[in-house]
PDB file of C-alpha atoms in Angstrom:
ATOM      1  CA  MET W   1     -30.626  -6.430 -42.971  1.00  0.00           C
ATOM      2  CA  PHE W   2     -29.059  -7.528 -39.685  1.00  0.00           C
ATOM      3  CA  TYR W   3     -31.836  -9.909 -38.672  1.00  0.00           C
ATOM      4  CA  PRO W   4     -29.962 -13.002 -40.006  1.00  0.00           C
ATOM      5  CA  MET W   5     -26.875 -12.059 -37.956  1.00  0.00           C
ATOM      6  CA  ILE W   6     -28.915 -11.551 -34.797  1.00  0.00           C
ATOM      7  CA  LYS W   7     -30.819 -14.779 -35.438  1.00  0.00           C
ATOM      8  CA  ASN W   8     -27.498 -16.649 -35.800  1.00  0.00           C
ATOM      9  CA  ILE W   9     -26.143 -15.157 -32.566  1.00  0.00           C
ATOM     10  CA  LEU W  10     -29.312 -16.143 -30.695  1.00  0.00           C
ATOM     11  CA  ALA W  11     -29.186 -19.662 -32.131  1.00  0.00           C
ATOM     12  CA  ASN W  12     -25.769 -20.066 -30.522  1.00  0.00           C
ATOM     13  CA  MET W  13     -26.783 -18.716 -27.115  1.00  0.00           C
ATOM     14  CA  THR W  14     -28.994 -21.021 -25.059  1.00  0.00           C
ATOM     15  CA  GLY W  15     -31.954 -19.029 -23.773  1.00  0.00           C
ATOM     16  CA  GLY W  16     -30.840 -15.919 -25.672  1.00  0.00           C
ATOM     17  CA  VAL W  17     -33.292 -13.131 -26.399  1.00  0.00           C
ATOM     18  CA  SER W  18     -33.082 -10.002 -28.521  1.00  0.00           C
ATOM     19  CA  LEU W  19     -33.965  -6.721 -26.860  1.00  0.00           C
ATOM     20  CA  PRO W  20     -34.214  -3.610 -29.047  1.00  0.00           C
ATOM     21  CA  VAL W  21     -32.965  -0.344 -27.567  1.00  0.00           C
ATOM     22  CA  GLU W  22     -35.047   2.737 -28.245  1.00  0.00           C
ATOM     23  CA  TYR W  23     -33.474   6.178 -28.498  1.00  0.00           C
ATOM     24  CA  PRO W  24     -34.040   9.192 -30.734  1.00  0.00           C
ATOM     25  CA  ALA W  25     -31.987   8.817 -33.913  1.00  0.00           C
ATOM     26  CA  ALA W  26     -30.597  12.249 -34.731  1.00  0.00           C
ATOM     27  CA  PRO W  27     -27.505  13.857 -36.267  1.00  0.00           C
ATOM     28  CA  ASN W  28     -26.282  15.021 -32.841  1.00  0.00           C
ATOM     29  CA  GLN W  29     -25.753  11.372 -31.774  1.00  0.00           C
ATOM     30  CA  ASN W  30     -27.540  11.914 -28.430  1.00  0.00           C
ATOM     31  CA  THR W  31     -27.959   8.384 -27.116  1.00  0.00           C
ATOM     32  CA  THR W  32     -28.513   9.192 -23.437  1.00  0.00           C
ATOM     33  CA  SER W  33     -31.936   7.543 -23.084  1.00  0.00           C
ATOM     34  CA  GLY W  34     -30.713   4.371 -24.793  1.00  0.00           C
ATOM     35  CA  GLU W  35     -27.556   4.322 -22.679  1.00  0.00           C
ATOM     36  CA  THR W  36     -29.598   4.513 -19.487  1.00  0.00           C
ATOM     37  CA  PHE W  37     -31.835   1.681 -20.701  1.00  0.00           C
ATOM     38  CA  VAL W  38     -28.921  -0.638 -21.593  1.00  0.00           C
ATOM     39  CA  ILE W  39     -26.991   0.045 -18.380  1.00  0.00           C
ATOM     40  CA  GLU W  40     -30.095  -0.504 -16.229  1.00  0.00           C
ATOM     41  CA  THR W  41     -31.005  -3.661 -18.168  1.00  0.00           C
ATOM     42  CA  ILE W  42     -27.544  -5.184 -17.669  1.00  0.00           C
ATOM     43  CA  THR W  43     -27.277  -4.069 -14.031  1.00  0.00           C
ATOM     44  CA  GLU W  44     -30.732  -5.406 -13.122  1.00  0.00           C
ATOM     45  CA  GLY W  45     -30.205  -8.564 -15.157  1.00  0.00           C
ATOM     46  CA  LEU W  46     -26.986  -9.367 -13.313  1.00  0.00           C
ATOM     47  CA  TYR W  47     -28.589  -8.580  -9.953  1.00  0.00           C
ATOM     48  CA  HIS W  48     -31.329 -11.157 -10.588  1.00  0.00           C
ATOM     49  CA  CYS W  49     -29.219 -13.627 -12.631  1.00  0.00           C
ATOM     50  CA  PRO W  50     -25.504 -13.172 -11.873  1.00  0.00           C
ATOM     51  CA  ASP W  51     -24.492 -15.747 -14.506  1.00  0.00           C
ATOM     52  CA  GLN W  52     -26.368 -13.986 -17.313  1.00  0.00           C
ATOM     53  CA  LYS W  53     -24.335 -13.192 -20.471  1.00  0.00           C
ATOM     54  CA  TYR W  54     -24.750 -10.444 -23.059  1.00  0.00           C
ATOM     55  CA  ALA W  55     -23.998  -9.907 -26.742  1.00  0.00           C
ATOM     56  CA  LEU W  56     -24.252  -6.257 -27.777  1.00  0.00           C
ATOM     57  CA  PHE W  57     -24.902  -5.015 -31.305  1.00  0.00           C
ATOM     58  CA  GLY W  58     -24.843  -1.431 -32.518  1.00  0.00           C
ATOM     59  CA  TYR W  59     -25.305  -0.059 -36.022  1.00  0.00           C
ATOM     60  CA  SER W  60     -24.354   3.556 -36.776  1.00  0.00           C
ATOM     61  CA  GLN W  61     -25.777   5.654 -33.934  1.00  0.00           C
ATOM     62  CA  GLY W  62     -26.293   2.380 -32.064  1.00  0.00           C
ATOM     63  CA  ALA W  63     -22.514   1.836 -32.292  1.00  0.00           C
ATOM     64  CA  THR W  64     -22.050   5.234 -30.640  1.00  0.00           C
ATOM     65  CA  LEU W  65     -24.470   4.154 -27.912  1.00  0.00           C
ATOM     66  CA  MET W  66     -22.517   0.939 -27.290  1.00  0.00           C
ATOM     67  CA  LEU W  67     -19.183   2.797 -27.128  1.00  0.00           C
ATOM     68  CA  ASN W  68     -20.699   5.176 -24.579  1.00  0.00           C
ATOM     69  CA  ILE W  69     -22.094   2.446 -22.319  1.00  0.00           C
ATOM     70  CA  LEU W  70     -18.969   0.288 -22.394  1.00  0.00           C
ATOM     71  CA  VAL W  71     -16.971   2.977 -20.574  1.00  0.00           C
ATOM     72  CA  GLN W  72     -19.708   3.306 -17.932  1.00  0.00           C
ATOM     73  CA  LEU W  73     -20.088  -0.366 -16.969  1.00  0.00           C
ATOM     74  CA  ASN W  74     -18.341  -1.868 -13.950  1.00  0.00           C
ATOM     75  CA  THR W  75     -15.987  -4.856 -14.172  1.00  0.00           C
ATOM     76  CA  THR W  76     -18.709  -7.399 -13.344  1.00  0.00           C
ATOM     77  CA  ALA W  77     -20.940  -6.066 -16.109  1.00  0.00           C
ATOM     78  CA  LEU W  78     -18.054  -5.983 -18.609  1.00  0.00           C
ATOM     79  CA  ASP W  79     -17.183  -9.587 -17.743  1.00  0.00           C
ATOM     80  CA  SER W  80     -20.772 -10.606 -18.554  1.00  0.00           C
ATOM     81  CA  ILE W  81     -20.464  -9.209 -22.084  1.00  0.00           C
ATOM     82  CA  LYS W  82     -19.312 -11.972 -24.395  1.00  0.00           C
ATOM     83  CA  SER W  83     -19.404 -10.091 -27.692  1.00  0.00           C
ATOM     84  CA  VAL W  84     -19.815  -6.605 -29.103  1.00  0.00           C
ATOM     85  CA  ILE W  85     -20.546  -6.056 -32.788  1.00  0.00           C
ATOM     86  CA  LEU W  86     -20.270  -2.512 -34.151  1.00  0.00           C
ATOM     87  CA  VAL W  87     -21.270  -1.796 -37.759  1.00  0.00           C
ATOM     88  CA  GLY W  88     -20.981   1.565 -39.476  1.00  0.00           C
ATOM     89  CA  ASN W  89     -19.369   3.050 -36.372  1.00  0.00           C
ATOM     90  CA  PRO W  90     -19.263   6.833 -36.914  1.00  0.00           C
ATOM     91  CA  TYR W  91     -16.451   7.089 -34.329  1.00  0.00           C
ATOM     92  CA  ARG W  92     -14.280   4.326 -35.813  1.00  0.00           C
ATOM     93  CA  THR W  93     -10.557   5.063 -35.673  1.00  0.00           C
ATOM     94  CA  PRO W  94      -7.679   3.170 -37.307  1.00  0.00           C
ATOM     95  CA  GLY W  95      -5.163   1.008 -35.501  1.00  0.00           C
ATOM     96  CA  LYS W  96      -7.594  -0.924 -33.309  1.00  0.00           C
ATOM     97  CA  THR W  97      -7.345  -4.677 -32.842  1.00  0.00           C
ATOM     98  CA  SER W  98     -11.146  -4.865 -33.105  1.00  0.00           C
ATOM     99  CA  ASN W  99     -11.276  -3.233 -36.577  1.00  0.00           C
ATOM    100  CA  VAL W 100     -12.440  -5.724 -39.199  1.00  0.00           C
ATOM    101  CA  ASP W 101     -13.519  -5.621 -42.833  1.00  0.00           C
ATOM    102  CA  ASP W 102     -16.672  -7.013 -44.451  1.00  0.00           C
ATOM    103  CA  PHE W 103     -15.338 -10.559 -43.956  1.00  0.00           C
ATOM    104  CA  ALA W 104     -14.394 -10.149 -40.260  1.00  0.00           C
ATOM    105  CA  LEU W 105     -10.694 -10.084 -41.175  1.00  0.00           C
ATOM    106  CA  HIS W 106      -8.426  -7.651 -39.335  1.00  0.00           C
ATOM    107  CA  ASP W 107      -8.620  -4.297 -41.114  1.00  0.00           C
ATOM    108  CA  LYS W 108      -5.409  -2.269 -41.231  1.00  0.00           C
ATOM    109  CA  LYS W 109      -6.856   0.502 -43.400  1.00  0.00           C
ATOM    110  CA  ALA W 110      -6.756   4.049 -42.101  1.00  0.00           C
ATOM    111  CA  SER W 111     -10.567   4.295 -42.213  1.00  0.00           C
ATOM    112  CA  VAL W 112     -12.001   6.967 -39.949  1.00  0.00           C
ATOM    113  CA  GLY W 113     -15.702   7.255 -39.112  1.00  0.00           C
ATOM    114  CA  MET W 114     -17.365  10.509 -40.146  1.00  0.00           C
ATOM    115  CA  PHE W 115     -17.910  11.771 -36.588  1.00  0.00           C
ATOM    116  CA  ALA W 116     -14.386  10.742 -35.561  1.00  0.00           C
ATOM    117  CA  ALA W 117     -13.027  12.790 -38.470  1.00  0.00           C
ATOM    118  CA  HIS W 118     -15.043  15.800 -37.313  1.00  0.00           C
ATOM    119  CA  ALA W 119     -13.964  15.326 -33.678  1.00  0.00           C
ATOM    120  CA  ILE W 120     -10.316  15.110 -34.737  1.00  0.00           C
ATOM    121  CA  SER W 121     -10.533  18.270 -36.853  1.00  0.00           C
ATOM    122  CA  SER W 122     -12.310  20.210 -34.097  1.00  0.00           C
ATOM    123  CA  ASN W 123     -10.171  18.797 -31.262  1.00  0.00           C
ATOM    124  CA  GLY W 124     -13.267  17.109 -29.798  1.00  0.00           C
ATOM    125  CA  THR W 125     -13.566  13.868 -27.879  1.00  0.00           C
ATOM    126  CA  ILE W 126     -14.062  10.473 -29.472  1.00  0.00           C
ATOM    127  CA  PRO W 127     -15.872   7.693 -27.584  1.00  0.00           C
ATOM    128  CA  GLU W 128     -13.536   4.712 -27.752  1.00  0.00           C
ATOM    129  CA  LEU W 129     -13.147   1.188 -26.457  1.00  0.00           C
ATOM    130  CA  SER W 130     -10.726   0.721 -23.604  1.00  0.00           C
ATOM    131  CA  ARG W 131      -7.432  -0.823 -24.731  1.00  0.00           C
ATOM    132  CA  GLU W 132      -8.261  -3.953 -22.727  1.00  0.00           C
ATOM    133  CA  LEU W 133     -11.670  -4.384 -24.369  1.00  0.00           C
ATOM    134  CA  ASP W 134     -10.289  -3.593 -27.837  1.00  0.00           C
ATOM    135  CA  GLN W 135      -7.689  -6.347 -27.458  1.00  0.00           C
ATOM    136  CA  SER W 136     -10.001  -8.840 -25.708  1.00  0.00           C
ATOM    137  CA  GLY W 137     -11.237 -10.536 -28.872  1.00  0.00           C
ATOM    138  CA  LYS W 138     -14.832  -9.788 -27.816  1.00  0.00           C
ATOM    139  CA  VAL W 139     -15.301  -6.807 -30.153  1.00  0.00           C
ATOM    140  CA  LEU W 140     -15.643  -6.652 -33.938  1.00  0.00           C
ATOM    141  CA  ASP W 141     -15.902  -3.136 -35.410  1.00  0.00           C
ATOM    142  CA  TYR W 142     -16.952  -3.614 -39.034  1.00  0.00           C
ATOM    143  CA  CYS W 143     -16.041  -1.057 -41.679  1.00  0.00           C
ATOM    144  CA  LEU W 144     -18.417  -1.517 -44.597  1.00  0.00           C
ATOM    145  CA  GLU W 145     -16.984  -1.441 -48.124  1.00  0.00           C
ATOM    146  CA  VAL W 146     -20.498  -0.874 -49.420  1.00  0.00           C
ATOM    147  CA  SER W 147     -22.690   1.437 -47.411  1.00  0.00           C
ATOM    148  CA  ILE W 148     -26.395   0.935 -46.953  1.00  0.00           C
ATOM    149  CA  ASN W 149     -27.132   4.610 -47.457  1.00  0.00           C
ATOM    150  CA  GLY W 150     -23.840   6.234 -48.424  1.00  0.00           C
ATOM    151  CA  ILE W 151     -22.731   7.609 -45.056  1.00  0.00           C
ATOM    152  CA  HIS W 152     -21.282   4.531 -43.376  1.00  0.00           C
ATOM    153  CA  LEU W 153     -18.200   4.066 -45.524  1.00  0.00           C
ATOM    154  CA  GLY W 154     -14.775   4.447 -43.948  1.00  0.00           C
ATOM    155  CA  ILE W 155     -13.236   7.708 -45.154  1.00  0.00           C
TER     156      ILE W 155
END
């Protein structure tokens, strides 16, 4: 489903490659192994090629993974990230500059991801973009009007 988008991104990035991130997909959203992999990949990549650039993509639990790594990266690593695409973000919250609809237009709806809704009701924590990153223009957090499997709709 997302292959055409990734192919288009790579076509616009000279020397770009796609690197899948493996982690156990589970209801508890534990993305620790994937987070470690992404952070090490970016850190090592910048050590060997300081001018290297990154485009990050996360769907559903992958969006959770990306939110978690973005708060762990240092300034140099964050500067190397040129775009972040989140789709079906279970921790999506309203009022973010990065929130967009199916057509990449700013989304002002009060859509809340299913895990964000649970975290709010249980007074839990919600992984979020920093204000600076949210307003940077680098991030698009898509809320799907039509879900692939019924659970990725904004509530």
